[in-house]
């Protein structure tokens, strides 16, 4: 049998994946397809989030009779989009994470949306409807590759009961890093007989899947627009020194025992009922707006509050980390104009809505997922009746000029992996902050140089 070249291998792999997928029992209304353009939409969401987008898809299909969107849930979606698109078997629409956009675009797996957007009355200004920080996530190398379906901004969550017991005002979160450290000290308690850590004010490993937001919080940057700067920016060193100090304050052994017993070592501990914040063992933590859905499920009686991150760099207020679920059109889409109409529907809204029944598109999705709309303008009903009791905090942070994002490079996956490992070594006192930064700096610089050479070789970078 002759050897397969890379393109043929990817084509056959994608075909096999598609065959497995469509043989898995996914159903569609074939009668609704007659005379309509059929689009396939792959989405990563499951559970309540998956049901929410399914309802919006159904709304779109009922709203007109020219296009039918078939919704399919998909795990490991970024990898499958790359393989399927390379093999000519990709979906017409895909829901991915914004941190994967640069990688997908650099691999030529996505269609730019600029020409499709140009047909709108507002032209390129159409993107001005979204919060600036969210709109920025949609761009790569000067082109728009996606639209936000649901964005996320992070904030400080605190346990009001623990604040009261520590003699703190339960309605006043820490405003500065100095206050945060003092509150952490007052909230942290050890058993007087055994010396074991009973509760923590803050746990640097909870959560541990967006560690790079601490670098930005201290004013650090990992990329200056041309080169990797993770080891040369003093803000990054200050952040890691602070992370190390949190472990030293309670002792390495106690930190490890407590973090392990409280499920804090798991990157998915927010989905466990043993999360230390749910069980009243953790006083303060930083999470995204979606954390509210898990609080409702696992700690419905918890008395909690939510506020912007405390100020670290003088004058930098309302710091937050921004990420987004996004809709993209993979390369090879058979009907890009029809796909654009669906993207436009999902990311628009009925701004005159005065009841739940009148919500459309992104506002209906935000209502069902208890997350903010990515549009700067909200309907009266959503603004006044949003199911998330702290939505105004997240709406304020969504419009913050100090919203930080992951580096917009095609090596984002490597950046995430290196950061996770670096923070783990520092918080476990196995590597000094300056050594950890130098090590990661070298590895990321090498990855970035290799990536640039690949882009130049394929004519994607001058």
Tab-separated table of C-alpha atoms in Angstrom:
chain	number	residue	atom	x	y	z
A	1	UNK	CA	0.000	0.000	0.000
A	2	UNK	CA	1.519	3.394	-0.979
A	3	UNK	CA	2.379	5.838	1.814
A	4	UNK	CA	-0.102	8.640	2.497
A	5	UNK	CA	1.055	12.225	2.404
A	6	UNK	CA	0.060	14.540	5.277
A	7	UNK	CA	-2.910	16.102	3.481
A	8	UNK	CA	-4.350	12.723	2.491
A	9	UNK	CA	-3.847	11.397	6.027
A	10	UNK	CA	-5.695	14.377	7.508
A	11	UNK	CA	-8.494	14.043	4.962
A	12	UNK	CA	-9.052	10.386	5.784
A	13	UNK	CA	-8.723	11.022	9.529
A	14	UNK	CA	-11.347	13.736	9.311
A	15	UNK	CA	-13.622	11.539	7.257
A	16	UNK	CA	-13.300	8.778	9.838
A	17	UNK	CA	-14.056	11.190	12.664
A	18	UNK	CA	-17.098	12.509	10.843
A	19	UNK	CA	-18.349	8.993	10.166
A	20	UNK	CA	-17.993	8.150	13.850
A	21	UNK	CA	-19.775	11.329	14.829
A	22	UNK	CA	-22.773	10.982	12.558
A	23	UNK	CA	-23.115	7.354	13.498
A	24	UNK	CA	-23.407	8.271	17.182
A	25	UNK	CA	-27.134	8.854	17.269
A	26	UNK	CA	-27.309	12.637	16.670
A	27	UNK	CA	-30.755	13.470	15.347
A	28	UNK	CA	-32.074	16.225	13.146
A	29	UNK	CA	-35.394	17.161	11.634
A	30	UNK	CA	-34.850	16.100	8.013
A	31	UNK	CA	-38.249	17.465	7.025
A	32	UNK	CA	-37.080	20.944	8.050
A	33	UNK	CA	-34.126	20.726	5.629
A	34	UNK	CA	-36.194	20.689	2.435
A	35	UNK	CA	-35.311	23.661	0.272
A	36	UNK	CA	-33.057	25.194	2.931
A	37	UNK	CA	-29.308	25.701	3.214
A	38	UNK	CA	-28.007	23.146	5.699
A	39	UNK	CA	-25.238	24.318	8.070
A	40	UNK	CA	-23.443	22.149	10.611
A	41	UNK	CA	-22.473	23.802	13.897
A	42	UNK	CA	-19.980	22.171	16.274
A	43	UNK	CA	-20.058	23.426	19.860
A	44	UNK	CA	-18.087	22.412	22.983
A	45	UNK	CA	-20.738	23.354	25.562
A	46	UNK	CA	-22.460	20.643	27.609
A	47	UNK	CA	-25.066	20.581	30.387
A	48	UNK	CA	-26.983	23.810	31.010
A	49	UNK	CA	-24.730	25.771	28.671
A	50	UNK	CA	-25.346	23.280	25.881
A	51	UNK	CA	-29.104	23.398	26.386
A	52	UNK	CA	-29.000	27.195	26.312
A	53	UNK	CA	-27.303	27.432	22.924
A	54	UNK	CA	-29.553	24.682	21.571
A	55	UNK	CA	-32.571	26.874	22.372
A	56	UNK	CA	-30.988	29.827	20.563
A	57	UNK	CA	-30.272	27.606	17.542
A	58	UNK	CA	-33.910	26.481	17.540
A	59	UNK	CA	-35.008	30.117	17.690
A	60	UNK	CA	-32.872	30.921	14.653
A	61	UNK	CA	-34.238	27.980	12.684
A	62	UNK	CA	-37.806	29.083	13.444
A	63	UNK	CA	-37.101	32.738	12.672
A	64	UNK	CA	-36.662	32.171	8.931
A	65	UNK	CA	-37.104	29.471	6.271
A	66	UNK	CA	-33.915	29.760	4.195
A	67	UNK	CA	-31.224	28.351	6.524
A	68	UNK	CA	-31.243	25.342	8.837
A	69	UNK	CA	-28.489	25.003	11.465
A	70	UNK	CA	-27.762	21.531	12.802
A	71	UNK	CA	-26.229	21.707	16.285
A	72	UNK	CA	-23.703	19.036	17.300
A	73	UNK	CA	-21.913	18.828	20.636
A	74	UNK	CA	-18.187	18.192	20.258
A	75	UNK	CA	-15.383	17.512	22.750
A	76	UNK	CA	-11.762	18.586	22.066
A	77	UNK	CA	-13.233	20.943	19.540
A	78	UNK	CA	-10.148	22.979	18.666
A	79	UNK	CA	-8.175	19.881	17.693
A	80	UNK	CA	-11.069	18.402	15.726
A	81	UNK	CA	-11.627	21.649	13.828
A	82	UNK	CA	-7.950	21.661	12.795
A	83	UNK	CA	-8.008	18.036	11.612
A	84	UNK	CA	-11.425	18.174	9.951
A	85	UNK	CA	-10.745	21.464	8.177
A	86	UNK	CA	-7.394	20.243	6.840
A	87	UNK	CA	-9.198	17.208	5.447
A	88	UNK	CA	-12.016	19.191	3.860
A	89	UNK	CA	-14.567	17.790	6.307
A	90	UNK	CA	-14.937	20.686	8.710
A	91	UNK	CA	-18.170	22.185	10.035
A	92	UNK	CA	-19.679	25.403	8.709
A	93	UNK	CA	-19.624	27.019	12.149
A	94	UNK	CA	-17.691	26.180	15.309
A	95	UNK	CA	-17.800	27.385	18.892
A	96	UNK	CA	-14.258	27.627	20.289
A	97	UNK	CA	-12.383	29.537	23.018
A	98	UNK	CA	-10.837	32.899	22.258
A	99	UNK	CA	-7.396	31.769	23.443
A	100	UNK	CA	-7.350	29.253	20.560
A	101	UNK	CA	-8.225	31.811	17.881
A	102	UNK	CA	-4.625	32.850	17.102
A	103	UNK	CA	-3.509	29.242	16.725
A	104	UNK	CA	-6.457	28.317	14.505
A	105	UNK	CA	-5.956	31.415	12.345
A	106	UNK	CA	-2.223	30.806	11.974
A	107	UNK	CA	-2.963	27.244	10.863
A	108	UNK	CA	-5.242	28.701	8.165
A	109	UNK	CA	-8.195	26.843	9.689
A	110	UNK	CA	-10.495	29.896	9.860
A	111	UNK	CA	-12.078	32.311	7.410
A	112	UNK	CA	-11.630	36.035	8.147
A	113	UNK	CA	-15.015	37.675	8.662
A	114	UNK	CA	-14.103	41.167	7.460
A	115	UNK	CA	-15.628	40.819	3.975
A	116	UNK	CA	-18.844	39.364	5.358
A	117	UNK	CA	-19.008	42.131	7.944
A	118	UNK	CA	-18.450	44.772	5.242
A	119	UNK	CA	-21.923	43.994	3.898
A	120	UNK	CA	-23.472	45.258	7.144
A	121	UNK	CA	-24.641	48.906	7.129
A	122	UNK	CA	-22.065	49.826	9.780
A	123	UNK	CA	-19.189	48.051	7.998
A	124	UNK	CA	-16.133	47.500	10.232
A	125	UNK	CA	-17.781	49.690	12.906
A	126	UNK	CA	-20.175	46.786	13.458
A	127	UNK	CA	-17.663	45.457	16.021
A	128	UNK	CA	-18.097	48.604	18.126
A	129	UNK	CA	-21.304	47.104	19.506
A	130	UNK	CA	-19.207	44.866	21.761
A	131	UNK	CA	-17.164	45.782	24.812
A	132	UNK	CA	-13.729	46.878	23.526
A	133	UNK	CA	-11.821	44.217	25.460
A	134	UNK	CA	-14.122	41.509	24.112
A	135	UNK	CA	-13.942	42.818	20.545
A	136	UNK	CA	-10.150	42.762	20.798
A	137	UNK	CA	-10.223	39.016	21.413
A	138	UNK	CA	-11.832	38.509	18.003
A	139	UNK	CA	-8.930	40.009	16.026
A	140	UNK	CA	-5.663	38.476	14.889
A	141	UNK	CA	-3.082	40.125	12.656
A	142	UNK	CA	-5.479	42.936	11.819
A	143	UNK	CA	-8.424	40.749	10.799
A	144	UNK	CA	-11.600	39.642	12.565
A	145	UNK	CA	-11.894	35.861	12.831
A	146	UNK	CA	-14.699	35.385	15.341
A	147	UNK	CA	-17.672	36.865	17.161
A	148	UNK	CA	-18.333	36.549	20.917
A	149	UNK	CA	-21.124	34.202	21.919
A	150	UNK	CA	-20.499	34.510	25.680
A	151	UNK	CA	-17.561	36.289	27.283
A	152	UNK	CA	-16.088	35.902	30.755
A	153	UNK	CA	-14.472	38.374	33.112
A	154	UNK	CA	-12.996	37.404	36.473
A	155	UNK	CA	-13.580	38.958	39.888
A	156	UNK	CA	-12.970	38.483	43.601
A	157	UNK	CA	-15.472	36.263	45.427
A	158	UNK	CA	-15.528	36.365	49.221
A	159	UNK	CA	-17.319	34.454	51.988
A	160	UNK	CA	-19.260	36.968	54.114
A	161	UNK	CA	-19.749	34.534	57.005
A	162	UNK	CA	-16.013	33.987	57.304
A	163	UNK	CA	-15.491	37.748	57.179
A	164	UNK	CA	-17.868	38.235	60.118
A	165	UNK	CA	-16.176	35.516	62.159
A	166	UNK	CA	-12.796	37.167	61.540
A	167	UNK	CA	-14.076	40.555	62.704
A	168	UNK	CA	-14.146	42.005	59.173
A	169	UNK	CA	-16.946	44.017	57.610
A	170	UNK	CA	-18.782	41.400	55.505
A	171	UNK	CA	-19.931	44.047	53.046
A	172	UNK	CA	-16.471	45.483	52.392
A	173	UNK	CA	-14.007	43.429	50.306
A	174	UNK	CA	-10.290	44.323	50.258
A	175	UNK	CA	-9.553	47.362	48.109
A	176	UNK	CA	-5.757	47.032	47.807
A	177	UNK	CA	-3.180	44.256	47.831
A	178	UNK	CA	-2.100	45.310	51.324
A	179	UNK	CA	-5.672	44.893	52.564
A	180	UNK	CA	-6.001	41.593	50.716
A	181	UNK	CA	-2.899	40.245	52.457
A	182	UNK	CA	-4.164	41.468	55.839
A	183	UNK	CA	-7.611	39.950	55.291
A	184	UNK	CA	-5.935	36.712	54.221
A	185	UNK	CA	-3.973	36.651	57.495
A	186	UNK	CA	-7.101	37.229	59.596
A	187	UNK	CA	-9.110	34.604	57.729
A	188	UNK	CA	-6.440	31.896	57.901
A	189	UNK	CA	-6.743	29.648	60.964
A	190	UNK	CA	-4.856	26.662	62.294
A	191	UNK	CA	-5.916	24.080	64.841
A	192	UNK	CA	-4.311	25.229	68.145
A	193	UNK	CA	-3.603	21.631	69.161
A	194	UNK	CA	-2.346	20.031	65.949
A	195	UNK	CA	-1.154	23.062	64.028
A	196	UNK	CA	-3.104	21.845	61.016
A	197	UNK	CA	-4.557	24.434	58.664
A	198	UNK	CA	-8.335	24.540	59.242
A	199	UNK	CA	-9.279	27.298	56.837
A	200	UNK	CA	-7.469	29.622	54.462
A	201	UNK	CA	-8.079	33.207	53.550
A	202	UNK	CA	-6.645	32.617	50.080
A	203	UNK	CA	-5.236	29.577	48.297
A	204	UNK	CA	-2.900	30.239	45.357
A	205	UNK	CA	-3.799	26.902	43.765
A	206	UNK	CA	-7.531	27.601	43.723
A	207	UNK	CA	-8.128	27.925	40.863
A	208	UNK	CA	-4.938	26.957	39.067
A	209	UNK	CA	-5.989	27.063	35.407
A	210	UNK	CA	-5.622	30.813	34.723
A	211	UNK	CA	-2.424	31.541	36.644
A	212	UNK	CA	-1.220	34.097	34.099
A	213	UNK	CA	-3.882	36.525	35.322
A	214	UNK	CA	-1.717	37.052	38.441
A	215	UNK	CA	1.167	38.230	36.239
A	216	UNK	CA	-1.031	40.880	34.614
A	217	UNK	CA	-2.521	41.818	38.010
A	218	UNK	CA	0.949	42.876	39.146
A	219	UNK	CA	1.407	44.878	35.946
A	220	UNK	CA	3.488	42.231	34.196
A	221	UNK	CA	3.451	41.404	30.499
A	222	UNK	CA	4.647	38.267	28.740
A	223	UNK	CA	4.932	39.702	25.213
A	224	UNK	CA	5.649	43.257	24.047
A	225	UNK	CA	4.328	42.952	20.517
A	226	UNK	CA	7.567	41.548	19.141
A	227	UNK	CA	9.273	39.299	21.659
A	228	UNK	CA	8.646	37.266	24.813
A	229	UNK	CA	9.162	39.384	27.958
A	230	UNK	CA	8.042	37.054	30.739
A	231	UNK	CA	11.473	37.041	32.468
A	232	UNK	CA	12.358	40.683	31.813
A	233	UNK	CA	9.193	42.393	33.059
A	234	UNK	CA	9.533	43.166	36.807
A	235	UNK	CA	5.786	42.797	37.333
A	236	UNK	CA	6.011	39.082	36.585
A	237	UNK	CA	8.730	38.577	39.169
A	238	UNK	CA	6.717	40.498	41.780
A	239	UNK	CA	3.698	38.273	41.091
A	240	UNK	CA	5.641	35.033	41.514
A	241	UNK	CA	7.368	36.292	44.648
A	242	UNK	CA	3.915	36.999	46.080
A	243	UNK	CA	2.684	33.522	45.115
A	244	UNK	CA	5.712	31.939	46.801
A	245	UNK	CA	5.147	34.045	49.928
A	246	UNK	CA	1.586	32.711	50.265
A	247	UNK	CA	2.962	29.173	50.627
A	248	UNK	CA	5.729	30.226	53.005
A	249	UNK	CA	3.245	31.978	55.288
A	250	UNK	CA	1.398	28.729	56.097
A	251	UNK	CA	4.237	26.274	55.496
A	252	UNK	CA	4.739	23.977	52.528
A	253	UNK	CA	3.495	20.824	54.228
A	254	UNK	CA	0.326	22.501	55.507
A	255	UNK	CA	-0.286	24.086	52.107
A	256	UNK	CA	-0.019	20.731	50.359
A	257	UNK	CA	-2.224	18.893	52.851
A	258	UNK	CA	-4.901	21.564	52.845
A	259	UNK	CA	-4.881	22.060	49.067
A	260	UNK	CA	-5.134	18.337	48.449
A	261	UNK	CA	-7.882	17.773	50.994
A	262	UNK	CA	-9.893	20.738	49.765
A	263	UNK	CA	-9.707	19.643	46.110
A	264	UNK	CA	-7.718	22.788	45.419
A	265	UNK	CA	-5.104	20.915	43.434
A	266	UNK	CA	-7.581	20.046	40.704
A	267	UNK	CA	-7.969	22.418	37.791
A	268	UNK	CA	-11.659	21.475	37.720
A	269	UNK	CA	-12.358	21.855	41.436
A	270	UNK	CA	-15.085	24.417	40.720
A	271	UNK	CA	-17.208	21.527	39.456
A	272	UNK	CA	-16.743	19.546	42.681
A	273	UNK	CA	-18.929	19.975	45.777
A	274	UNK	CA	-15.671	19.724	47.772
A	275	UNK	CA	-14.400	23.035	46.447
A	276	UNK	CA	-13.082	24.817	49.581
A	277	UNK	CA	-15.045	27.971	48.832
A	278	UNK	CA	-18.312	25.996	48.776
A	279	UNK	CA	-17.526	24.244	52.053
A	280	UNK	CA	-16.611	27.388	53.977
A	281	UNK	CA	-12.891	26.622	54.195
A	282	UNK	CA	-11.709	29.348	51.824
A	283	UNK	CA	-12.415	33.021	52.420
A	284	UNK	CA	-11.452	34.600	49.087
A	285	UNK	CA	-10.930	33.358	45.543
A	286	UNK	CA	-10.830	34.664	41.975
A	287	UNK	CA	-13.199	33.193	39.397
A	288	UNK	CA	-15.160	34.086	36.304
A	289	UNK	CA	-18.781	35.143	36.039
A	290	UNK	CA	-19.810	31.541	35.338
A	291	UNK	CA	-18.810	30.622	38.927
A	292	UNK	CA	-22.262	31.772	40.057
A	293	UNK	CA	-23.904	28.789	38.352
A	294	UNK	CA	-21.749	26.429	40.424
A	295	UNK	CA	-22.419	28.379	43.624
A	296	UNK	CA	-26.155	27.894	43.020
A	297	UNK	CA	-25.650	24.183	42.507
A	298	UNK	CA	-23.146	23.301	45.239
A	299	UNK	CA	-23.537	26.031	47.872
A	300	UNK	CA	-27.037	27.531	47.589
A	301	UNK	CA	-27.018	28.765	51.185
A	302	UNK	CA	-23.584	30.388	51.095
A	303	UNK	CA	-23.473	34.090	51.984
A	304	UNK	CA	-21.022	35.487	49.446
A	305	UNK	CA	-20.059	38.692	47.721
A	306	UNK	CA	-18.333	39.652	44.507
A	307	UNK	CA	-16.166	42.667	43.655
A	308	UNK	CA	-13.383	43.842	41.325
A	309	UNK	CA	-9.853	42.649	42.023
A	310	UNK	CA	-8.021	44.694	44.683
A	311	UNK	CA	-5.653	47.347	43.386
A	312	UNK	CA	-2.008	46.231	43.118
A	313	UNK	CA	-0.467	48.759	40.732
A	314	UNK	CA	-1.352	52.278	41.944
A	315	UNK	CA	-3.987	53.826	39.708
A	316	UNK	CA	-4.881	50.551	37.950
A	317	UNK	CA	-8.421	49.880	39.140
A	318	UNK	CA	-11.025	47.422	37.929
A	319	UNK	CA	-8.398	44.950	36.782
A	320	UNK	CA	-9.908	41.780	35.338
A	321	UNK	CA	-9.035	38.893	33.071
A	322	UNK	CA	-11.179	38.565	29.939
A	323	UNK	CA	-11.795	35.441	27.877
A	324	UNK	CA	-14.646	34.510	25.561
A	325	UNK	CA	-16.492	31.679	23.922
A	326	UNK	CA	-16.530	32.594	20.252
A	327	UNK	CA	-18.178	31.577	17.010
A	328	UNK	CA	-15.929	31.080	13.992
A	329	UNK	CA	-16.360	30.038	10.366
A	330	UNK	CA	-13.839	27.298	9.542
A	331	UNK	CA	-11.991	27.394	6.249
A	332	UNK	CA	-13.904	25.481	3.577
A	333	UNK	CA	-17.367	26.480	4.818
A	334	UNK	CA	-19.755	25.792	1.951
A	335	UNK	CA	-22.090	28.712	2.660
A	336	UNK	CA	-20.176	31.538	4.371
A	337	UNK	CA	-22.933	34.144	3.844
A	338	UNK	CA	-25.478	31.866	5.504
A	339	UNK	CA	-23.040	31.123	8.327
A	340	UNK	CA	-22.582	34.866	8.851
A	341	UNK	CA	-26.334	35.321	9.197
A	342	UNK	CA	-26.338	32.763	12.001
A	343	UNK	CA	-23.359	34.401	13.729
A	344	UNK	CA	-25.071	37.770	13.422
A	345	UNK	CA	-28.274	36.382	14.947
A	346	UNK	CA	-26.558	34.769	17.930
A	347	UNK	CA	-24.448	37.861	18.707
A	348	UNK	CA	-27.269	40.388	18.327
A	349	UNK	CA	-30.279	41.089	20.550
A	350	UNK	CA	-33.725	42.620	20.793
A	351	UNK	CA	-32.691	45.739	22.700
A	352	UNK	CA	-36.335	46.675	23.187
A	353	UNK	CA	-37.126	43.461	25.107
A	354	UNK	CA	-39.259	43.987	28.211
A	355	UNK	CA	-39.945	40.332	29.053
A	356	UNK	CA	-38.096	37.039	29.040
A	357	UNK	CA	-40.136	35.891	26.046
A	358	UNK	CA	-38.845	38.849	24.027
A	359	UNK	CA	-35.149	38.089	24.615
A	360	UNK	CA	-33.228	37.150	21.472
A	361	UNK	CA	-29.764	35.985	20.509
A	362	UNK	CA	-26.925	36.850	22.892
A	363	UNK	CA	-29.288	38.211	25.544
A	364	UNK	CA	-31.296	35.001	25.660
A	365	UNK	CA	-28.039	33.055	25.854
A	366	UNK	CA	-26.787	35.281	28.671
A	367	UNK	CA	-30.063	34.945	30.525
A	368	UNK	CA	-30.000	31.136	30.330
A	369	UNK	CA	-26.299	30.863	31.214
A	370	UNK	CA	-26.492	33.640	33.867
A	371	UNK	CA	-23.669	35.515	32.168
A	372	UNK	CA	-23.427	39.060	30.780
A	373	UNK	CA	-24.251	39.969	27.208
A	374	UNK	CA	-21.154	40.949	25.223
A	375	UNK	CA	-23.052	43.917	23.793
A	376	UNK	CA	-22.437	47.287	25.416
A	377	UNK	CA	-26.147	48.134	25.125
A	378	UNK	CA	-28.636	45.942	27.008
A	379	UNK	CA	-32.392	45.670	26.799
A	380	UNK	CA	-34.410	47.073	29.724
A	381	UNK	CA	-35.524	43.598	30.759
A	382	UNK	CA	-32.033	42.055	30.885
A	383	UNK	CA	-30.520	45.022	32.710
A	384	UNK	CA	-33.249	45.089	35.365
A	385	UNK	CA	-33.942	41.352	35.804
A	386	UNK	CA	-30.723	39.470	35.148
A	387	UNK	CA	-30.663	36.183	37.150
A	388	UNK	CA	-27.076	36.720	38.343
A	389	UNK	CA	-27.343	38.877	41.505
A	390	UNK	CA	-23.837	40.325	40.961
A	391	UNK	CA	-24.210	41.028	37.248
A	392	UNK	CA	-23.490	44.753	37.635
A	393	UNK	CA	-19.988	43.925	38.894
A	394	UNK	CA	-19.326	41.868	35.802
A	395	UNK	CA	-20.924	44.395	33.494
A	396	UNK	CA	-18.635	47.070	34.945
A	397	UNK	CA	-15.563	44.853	34.561
A	398	UNK	CA	-16.553	43.959	30.999
A	399	UNK	CA	-16.103	47.615	30.084
A	400	UNK	CA	-12.881	48.069	32.060
A	401	UNK	CA	-9.873	49.572	30.243
A	402	UNK	CA	-7.712	47.366	32.466
A	403	UNK	CA	-9.007	44.030	31.213
A	404	UNK	CA	-6.076	41.688	30.503
A	405	UNK	CA	-6.025	38.799	28.065
A	406	UNK	CA	-3.779	35.872	27.257
A	407	UNK	CA	-0.986	36.612	24.773
A	408	UNK	CA	-2.464	36.831	21.228
A	409	UNK	CA	-0.007	34.396	19.688
A	410	UNK	CA	-0.256	31.072	17.910
A	411	UNK	CA	1.713	29.475	20.771
A	412	UNK	CA	-1.042	30.099	23.336
A	413	UNK	CA	-1.292	26.389	24.138
A	414	UNK	CA	2.423	26.264	24.980
A	415	UNK	CA	2.068	29.463	27.008
A	416	UNK	CA	-0.736	27.948	29.086
A	417	UNK	CA	1.159	24.718	29.695
A	418	UNK	CA	4.393	26.468	30.651
A	419	UNK	CA	2.550	28.813	33.018
A	420	UNK	CA	0.748	25.989	34.782
A	421	UNK	CA	4.015	24.149	35.367
A	422	UNK	CA	5.877	27.323	36.403
A	423	UNK	CA	3.321	28.331	39.021
A	424	UNK	CA	3.221	24.788	40.373
A	425	UNK	CA	6.990	24.792	40.893
A	426	UNK	CA	6.975	28.202	42.547
A	427	UNK	CA	4.036	27.601	44.888
A	428	UNK	CA	5.558	24.284	45.926
A	429	UNK	CA	8.883	26.036	46.651
A	430	UNK	CA	10.786	23.744	44.275
A	431	UNK	CA	12.062	26.633	42.149
A	432	UNK	CA	12.826	30.268	42.875
A	433	UNK	CA	10.666	32.804	41.000
A	434	UNK	CA	13.562	34.295	39.017
A	435	UNK	CA	14.801	30.849	37.958
A	436	UNK	CA	11.297	29.742	36.991
A	437	UNK	CA	10.801	32.842	34.847
A	438	UNK	CA	14.147	32.437	33.077
A	439	UNK	CA	13.395	28.799	32.297
A	440	UNK	CA	9.942	29.527	30.871
A	441	UNK	CA	11.243	32.578	29.034
A	442	UNK	CA	13.754	30.429	27.171
A	443	UNK	CA	11.214	27.770	26.257
A	444	UNK	CA	8.594	30.250	25.081
A	445	UNK	CA	11.135	32.277	23.110
A	446	UNK	CA	12.202	29.107	21.325
A	447	UNK	CA	8.580	28.142	20.606
A	448	UNK	CA	7.813	31.630	19.316
A	449	UNK	CA	10.885	31.658	17.049
A	450	UNK	CA	9.925	28.261	15.633
A	451	UNK	CA	6.349	29.410	15.103
A	452	UNK	CA	7.506	32.562	13.306
A	453	UNK	CA	9.718	30.539	10.972
A	454	UNK	CA	6.730	28.350	10.131
A	455	UNK	CA	4.564	31.396	9.412
A	456	UNK	CA	7.205	32.894	7.136
A	457	UNK	CA	7.643	29.596	5.324
A	458	UNK	CA	3.928	29.569	4.531
A	459	UNK	CA	3.816	33.236	3.574
A	460	UNK	CA	1.747	34.282	6.584
A	461	UNK	CA	4.385	36.569	8.085
A	462	UNK	CA	6.655	39.066	6.330
